Short mmCIF file of C-alpha atoms in Angstrom, two decimals:
data_model
loop_
_atom_site.label_atom_id
_atom_site.label_comp_id
_atom_site.label_asym_id
_atom_site.label_seq_id
_atom_site.Cartn_x
_atom_site.Cartn_y
_atom_site.Cartn_z
CA UNK A 1 -89.68 -77.40 -51.86
CA UNK A 2 -88.41 -80.39 -53.84
CA UNK A 3 -84.71 -80.78 -54.59
CA UNK A 4 -83.46 -81.16 -58.16
CA UNK A 5 -83.46 -84.98 -58.13
CA UNK A 6 -86.91 -85.12 -56.54
CA UNK A 7 -88.33 -82.74 -59.12
CA UNK A 8 -86.84 -84.93 -61.88
CA UNK A 9 -88.43 -88.08 -60.42
CA UNK A 10 -91.73 -86.33 -59.81
CA UNK A 11 -91.81 -85.13 -63.43
CA UNK A 12 -91.41 -88.64 -64.86
CA UNK A 13 -93.94 -90.01 -62.38
CA UNK A 14 -96.54 -87.55 -63.60
CA UNK A 15 -95.71 -88.37 -67.23
CA UNK A 16 -96.06 -92.10 -66.49
CA UNK A 17 -99.43 -91.61 -64.83
CA UNK A 18 -100.59 -89.55 -67.79
CA UNK A 19 -99.57 -92.26 -70.26
CA UNK A 20 -101.32 -94.97 -68.22
CA UNK A 21 -104.45 -92.87 -67.99
CA UNK A 22 -104.52 -92.22 -71.75
CA UNK A 23 -103.93 -95.89 -72.57
CA UNK A 24 -106.65 -97.04 -70.14
CA UNK A 25 -109.20 -94.70 -71.69
CA UNK A 26 -108.31 -95.92 -75.17
CA UNK A 27 -108.68 -99.56 -74.10
CA UNK A 28 -112.08 -98.92 -72.55
CA UNK A 29 -113.25 -97.14 -75.70
CA UNK A 30 -112.07 -99.98 -77.93
CA UNK A 31 -115.28 -102.14 -77.79
CA UNK A 32 -117.27 -99.13 -78.96
CA UNK A 33 -114.95 -97.80 -81.60
CA UNK A 34 -113.66 -100.89 -83.38
CA UNK A 35 -114.92 -104.28 -84.62
CA UNK A 36 -118.44 -105.64 -85.33
CA UNK A 37 -121.38 -105.15 -82.96
CA UNK A 38 -121.95 -107.62 -80.09
CA UNK A 39 -124.75 -109.63 -81.86
CA UNK A 40 -122.39 -110.33 -84.77
CA UNK A 41 -119.69 -111.53 -82.36
CA UNK A 42 -122.15 -113.89 -80.62
CA UNK A 43 -123.35 -115.58 -83.85
CA UNK A 44 -119.96 -115.78 -85.54
CA UNK A 45 -117.72 -118.71 -84.52
CA UNK A 46 -114.65 -116.77 -85.57
CA UNK A 47 -115.19 -114.26 -82.77
CA UNK A 48 -116.43 -116.87 -80.31
CA UNK A 49 -113.09 -118.69 -80.56
CA UNK A 50 -111.07 -115.58 -79.53
CA UNK A 51 -109.36 -115.84 -76.18
CA UNK A 52 -107.61 -113.33 -73.89
CA UNK A 53 -108.65 -110.19 -72.12
CA UNK A 54 -111.02 -107.72 -73.66
CA UNK A 55 -110.24 -104.04 -74.01
CA UNK A 56 -112.66 -103.28 -71.14
CA UNK A 57 -110.85 -105.72 -68.85
CA UNK A 58 -107.46 -104.31 -69.76
CA UNK A 59 -108.78 -100.80 -69.22
CA UNK A 60 -110.16 -101.71 -65.78
CA UNK A 61 -106.83 -103.22 -64.79
CA UNK A 62 -104.96 -100.15 -65.96
CA UNK A 63 -107.37 -97.92 -64.04
CA UNK A 64 -106.54 -99.94 -60.91
CA UNK A 65 -102.82 -99.56 -61.59
CA UNK A 66 -103.35 -95.85 -62.23
CA UNK A 67 -105.14 -95.35 -58.90
CA UNK A 68 -102.46 -97.34 -57.07
CA UNK A 69 -99.60 -95.41 -58.67
CA UNK A 70 -101.31 -92.09 -58.02
CA UNK A 71 -101.96 -92.96 -54.36
CA UNK A 72 -98.36 -94.07 -53.94
CA UNK A 73 -97.13 -90.87 -55.57
CA UNK A 74 -99.23 -88.78 -53.19
CA UNK A 75 -97.85 -90.70 -50.21
CA UNK A 76 -94.24 -90.27 -51.36
CA UNK A 77 -94.79 -86.59 -52.14
CA UNK A 78 -96.27 -86.10 -48.67
CA UNK A 79 -93.24 -87.76 -47.08
CA UNK A 80 -90.92 -85.54 -49.13
CA UNK A 81 -92.74 -82.39 -48.09
CA UNK A 82 -92.67 -83.37 -44.40
CA UNK A 83 -88.95 -84.18 -44.64
CA UNK A 84 -88.25 -80.82 -46.29
CA UNK A 85 -90.25 -79.00 -43.61
CA UNK A 86 -88.38 -80.82 -40.85
CA UNK A 87 -85.07 -79.86 -42.47
CA UNK A 88 -86.11 -76.20 -42.65
CA UNK A 89 -87.17 -76.20 -38.99
CA UNK A 90 -83.97 -77.95 -37.93
CA UNK A 91 -81.85 -75.43 -39.84
CA UNK A 92 -83.74 -72.55 -38.26
CA UNK A 93 -83.25 -74.04 -34.79
CA UNK A 94 -79.54 -74.54 -35.45
CA UNK A 95 -79.15 -70.95 -36.59
CA UNK A 96 -80.98 -69.68 -33.51
CA UNK A 97 -78.80 -71.82 -31.24
CA UNK A 98 -75.61 -70.55 -32.86
CA UNK A 99 -76.75 -66.96 -32.49
CA UNK A 100 -77.60 -67.56 -28.84
CA UNK A 101 -74.19 -69.12 -28.33
CA UNK A 102 -72.55 -66.11 -29.92
CA UNK A 103 -74.50 -63.78 -27.65
CA UNK A 104 -73.33 -65.75 -24.63
CA UNK A 105 -69.74 -65.36 -25.81
CA UNK A 106 -69.83 -61.59 -25.38
CA UNK A 107 -67.22 -61.33 -22.68
CA UNK A 108 -68.91 -61.19 -19.24
CA UNK A 109 -65.80 -59.42 -17.96
CA UNK A 110 -66.68 -56.59 -20.31
CA UNK A 111 -69.94 -56.05 -18.47
CA UNK A 112 -68.27 -56.30 -15.07
CA UNK A 113 -65.46 -53.89 -15.99
CA UNK A 114 -67.85 -51.44 -17.61
CA UNK A 115 -70.07 -51.34 -14.54
CA UNK A 116 -67.00 -50.73 -12.38
CA UNK A 117 -65.93 -47.88 -14.64
CA UNK A 118 -69.42 -46.38 -14.56
CA UNK A 119 -69.41 -46.67 -10.77
CA UNK A 120 -66.08 -44.82 -10.63
CA UNK A 121 -67.47 -42.11 -12.91
CA UNK A 122 -70.51 -41.73 -10.68
CA UNK A 123 -68.34 -41.29 -7.58
CA UNK A 124 -66.47 -38.47 -9.25
CA UNK A 125 -69.77 -37.04 -10.50
CA UNK A 126 -68.43 -37.15 -14.05
CA UNK A 127 -70.59 -35.87 -16.86
CA UNK A 128 -69.74 -39.05 -18.77
CA UNK A 129 -71.70 -41.27 -16.37
CA UNK A 130 -75.10 -40.96 -17.99
CA UNK A 131 -73.63 -41.35 -21.47
CA UNK A 132 -71.78 -44.51 -20.43
CA UNK A 133 -74.95 -46.02 -18.95
CA UNK A 134 -76.87 -45.22 -22.12
CA UNK A 135 -74.23 -46.83 -24.36
CA UNK A 136 -74.13 -49.97 -22.25
CA UNK A 137 -77.92 -50.16 -22.31
CA UNK A 138 -77.94 -49.89 -26.12
CA UNK A 139 -75.36 -52.66 -26.47
CA UNK A 140 -77.24 -55.03 -24.18
CA UNK A 141 -80.54 -54.27 -25.94
CA UNK A 142 -78.98 -55.00 -29.33
CA UNK A 143 -77.19 -58.17 -28.21
CA UNK A 144 -80.13 -59.66 -26.31
CA UNK A 145 -83.14 -58.61 -28.32
CA UNK A 146 -82.63 -56.83 -31.62
CA UNK A 147 -80.71 -59.50 -33.55
CA UNK A 148 -83.29 -62.26 -34.07
CA UNK A 149 -83.42 -61.68 -37.83
CA UNK A 150 -80.91 -63.08 -40.29
CA UNK A 151 -80.03 -59.55 -41.44
CA UNK A 152 -80.15 -56.21 -39.62
CA UNK A 153 -79.46 -52.64 -40.78
CA UNK A 154 -75.72 -52.07 -41.06
CA UNK A 155 -76.02 -48.87 -39.04
CA UNK A 156 -77.29 -50.88 -36.04
CA UNK A 157 -74.27 -53.19 -36.11
CA UNK A 158 -71.88 -50.26 -36.51
CA UNK A 159 -73.59 -48.31 -33.72
CA UNK A 160 -73.09 -51.31 -31.44
CA UNK A 161 -69.41 -51.47 -32.42
CA UNK A 162 -69.03 -47.73 -31.83
CA UNK A 163 -70.68 -47.92 -28.41
CA UNK A 164 -68.51 -50.89 -27.49
CA UNK A 165 -65.33 -49.02 -28.42
CA UNK A 166 -66.40 -45.88 -26.54
CA UNK A 167 -67.01 -47.94 -23.41
CA UNK A 168 -63.63 -49.62 -23.76
CA UNK A 169 -62.01 -46.20 -23.85
CA UNK A 170 -63.16 -45.65 -20.27
CA UNK A 171 -60.54 -48.12 -19.05
CA UNK A 172 -57.79 -47.33 -21.56
CA UNK A 173 -54.94 -44.94 -21.04
CA UNK A 174 -54.26 -42.73 -24.06
CA UNK A 175 -50.60 -42.78 -23.05
CA UNK A 176 -50.24 -46.54 -23.66
CA UNK A 177 -52.98 -47.28 -26.20
CA UNK A 178 -53.06 -45.84 -29.69
CA UNK A 179 -56.56 -46.40 -31.08
CA UNK A 180 -57.62 -45.68 -34.65
CA UNK A 181 -61.28 -46.35 -35.49
CA UNK A 182 -62.73 -45.10 -38.78
CA UNK A 183 -65.86 -45.69 -40.87
CA UNK A 184 -65.84 -44.68 -44.53
CA UNK A 185 -68.65 -44.68 -47.08
CA UNK A 186 -72.44 -44.57 -47.02
CA UNK A 187 -73.89 -46.94 -44.42
CA UNK A 188 -77.56 -46.17 -45.03
CA UNK A 189 -79.97 -48.75 -46.48
CA UNK A 190 -77.46 -51.60 -46.08
CA UNK A 191 -78.03 -54.96 -44.41
CA UNK A 192 -75.60 -57.27 -42.62
CA UNK A 193 -75.76 -60.40 -40.49
CA UNK A 194 -75.99 -59.41 -36.80
CA UNK A 195 -73.02 -59.80 -34.46
CA UNK A 196 -70.59 -60.49 -37.29
CA UNK A 197 -68.26 -57.56 -36.59
CA UNK A 198 -68.57 -57.23 -32.82
CA UNK A 199 -66.75 -60.50 -31.88
CA UNK A 200 -63.66 -59.40 -33.83
CA UNK A 201 -63.74 -55.99 -32.16
CA UNK A 202 -64.11 -57.59 -28.74
CA UNK A 203 -61.09 -59.81 -29.40
CA UNK A 204 -59.03 -56.76 -30.34
CA UNK A 205 -59.53 -55.26 -26.88
CA UNK A 206 -59.48 -58.58 -25.06
CA UNK A 207 -56.12 -59.76 -26.39
CA UNK A 208 -54.44 -56.63 -27.73
CA UNK A 209 -54.19 -54.49 -24.59
CA UNK A 210 -51.30 -54.42 -22.13
CA UNK A 211 -51.22 -52.60 -18.81
CA UNK A 212 -47.55 -51.68 -19.07
CA UNK A 213 -46.68 -51.82 -22.78
CA UNK A 214 -47.69 -49.68 -25.70
CA UNK A 215 -50.66 -51.09 -27.61
CA UNK A 216 -51.69 -50.35 -31.18
CA UNK A 217 -55.30 -50.93 -32.25
CA UNK A 218 -56.67 -50.25 -35.70
CA UNK A 219 -60.29 -50.81 -36.74
CA UNK A 220 -61.39 -49.72 -40.21
CA UNK A 221 -64.78 -50.12 -41.92
CA UNK A 222 -65.13 -49.21 -45.60
CA UNK A 223 -68.56 -49.39 -47.25
CA UNK A 224 -69.25 -49.10 -50.97
CA UNK A 225 -72.41 -49.77 -52.98
CA UNK A 226 -72.45 -53.54 -52.61
CA UNK A 227 -69.68 -54.54 -50.20
CA UNK A 228 -68.35 -53.91 -46.72
CA UNK A 229 -64.63 -54.26 -46.03
CA UNK A 230 -63.71 -54.67 -42.38
CA UNK A 231 -60.14 -54.59 -41.07
CA UNK A 232 -58.66 -54.91 -37.59
CA UNK A 233 -55.07 -54.91 -36.42
CA UNK A 234 -53.77 -55.20 -32.88
CA UNK A 235 -50.60 -55.99 -31.02
CA UNK A 236 -50.44 -59.55 -29.69
CA UNK A 237 -49.93 -59.78 -25.92
CA UNK A 238 -51.78 -62.94 -24.84
CA UNK A 239 -50.78 -66.14 -26.66
CA UNK A 240 -51.43 -69.69 -25.47
CA UNK A 241 -54.75 -70.60 -23.90
CA UNK A 242 -56.23 -67.17 -24.54
CA UNK A 243 -55.46 -67.56 -28.24
CA UNK A 244 -57.34 -70.87 -28.23
CA UNK A 245 -60.31 -69.14 -26.65
CA UNK A 246 -60.16 -66.51 -29.37
CA UNK A 247 -60.18 -69.27 -31.98
CA UNK A 248 -63.46 -70.67 -30.64
CA UNK A 249 -65.18 -67.32 -31.13
CA UNK A 250 -63.76 -66.89 -34.61
CA UNK A 251 -64.76 -70.41 -35.65
CA UNK A 252 -68.30 -69.66 -34.53
CA UNK A 253 -68.37 -66.51 -36.67
CA UNK A 254 -66.98 -68.51 -39.61
CA UNK A 255 -69.83 -71.01 -39.35
CA UNK A 256 -72.38 -68.20 -39.39
CA UNK A 257 -70.65 -66.54 -42.34
CA UNK A 258 -70.72 -69.85 -44.24
CA UNK A 259 -74.38 -70.35 -43.42
CA UNK A 260 -75.56 -66.84 -44.33
CA UNK A 261 -73.17 -65.72 -47.08
CA UNK A 262 -71.93 -69.10 -48.37
CA UNK A 263 -69.25 -68.32 -51.00
CA UNK A 264 -70.04 -64.59 -51.22
CA UNK A 265 -67.69 -63.47 -48.45
CA UNK A 266 -63.95 -63.54 -47.79
CA UNK A 267 -62.16 -63.77 -44.45
CA UNK A 268 -58.41 -63.58 -43.98
CA UNK A 269 -56.94 -63.91 -40.49
CA UNK A 270 -53.24 -63.39 -39.88
CA UNK A 271 -51.00 -63.73 -36.84
CA UNK A 272 -47.33 -62.87 -37.19
CA UNK A 273 -46.71 -63.32 -33.48
CA UNK A 274 -46.53 -59.57 -33.00
CA UNK A 275 -49.60 -58.40 -34.91
CA UNK A 276 -53.01 -60.03 -35.25
CA UNK A 277 -55.04 -58.97 -38.31
CA UNK A 278 -58.52 -59.65 -39.63
CA UNK A 279 -59.73 -58.80 -43.13
CA UNK A 280 -63.41 -59.46 -43.80
CA UNK A 281 -65.47 -58.62 -46.88
CA UNK A 282 -69.23 -59.26 -47.04
CA UNK A 283 -71.99 -58.10 -49.41
CA UNK A 284 -74.35 -55.44 -48.06
#
């Protein structure tokens, strides 16, 4: 598609071609619609003394100019269309690369720790083993294959978040970790960009858990007719280099939010040194 400036130029180009075409036709018709017949012109010295180009000659020249301008316009339009197509393909490739990068950022330690926990459950012949394997399988299927589209059903994203949290609970002690996860509102028939919420949830567990200190984790999702409000809060235990690593993941999510939602979303991230909070609102 043409941009605004290109459409403006294309409009005036078409108008100019139309004017040239009309004028050329009028010039070519002139010998037949005005003045005396040819035999009068030949026998009359007044007409024989006239100099300059005839209407037919002017018309032929204008036809040449018309063909040249039209050919040039077609060439330029073709170049514009190819440039636009290349831009669309490049943007699509960039979006795919960013999504692949985000997938790769899903903490590999999460997979390792989860498999260890499942192994421990299997040794004790726990009834939770099969459920844990199923939840891990669903997460990996969603992360690696079900998020190729720009938007996915909100329920899929929330199910992935829920499965992720349930798997994290396998390694958490209820005596040291206070976890509050709630979803409010109707989540049916809503769409959201894939893997927008999960990185924030992963960071909550990655940087907000301590082995020997009390941890507070709060994850709240509120859905109304046209908007999703997402809130996380966790105790800060790992500043320094780990915080920089967290920032890389968040910056990647910000770029995707800017690309998909542009100015239709809001993101507020706070760090008081003791509590880390995220407030995200996106249309659904």
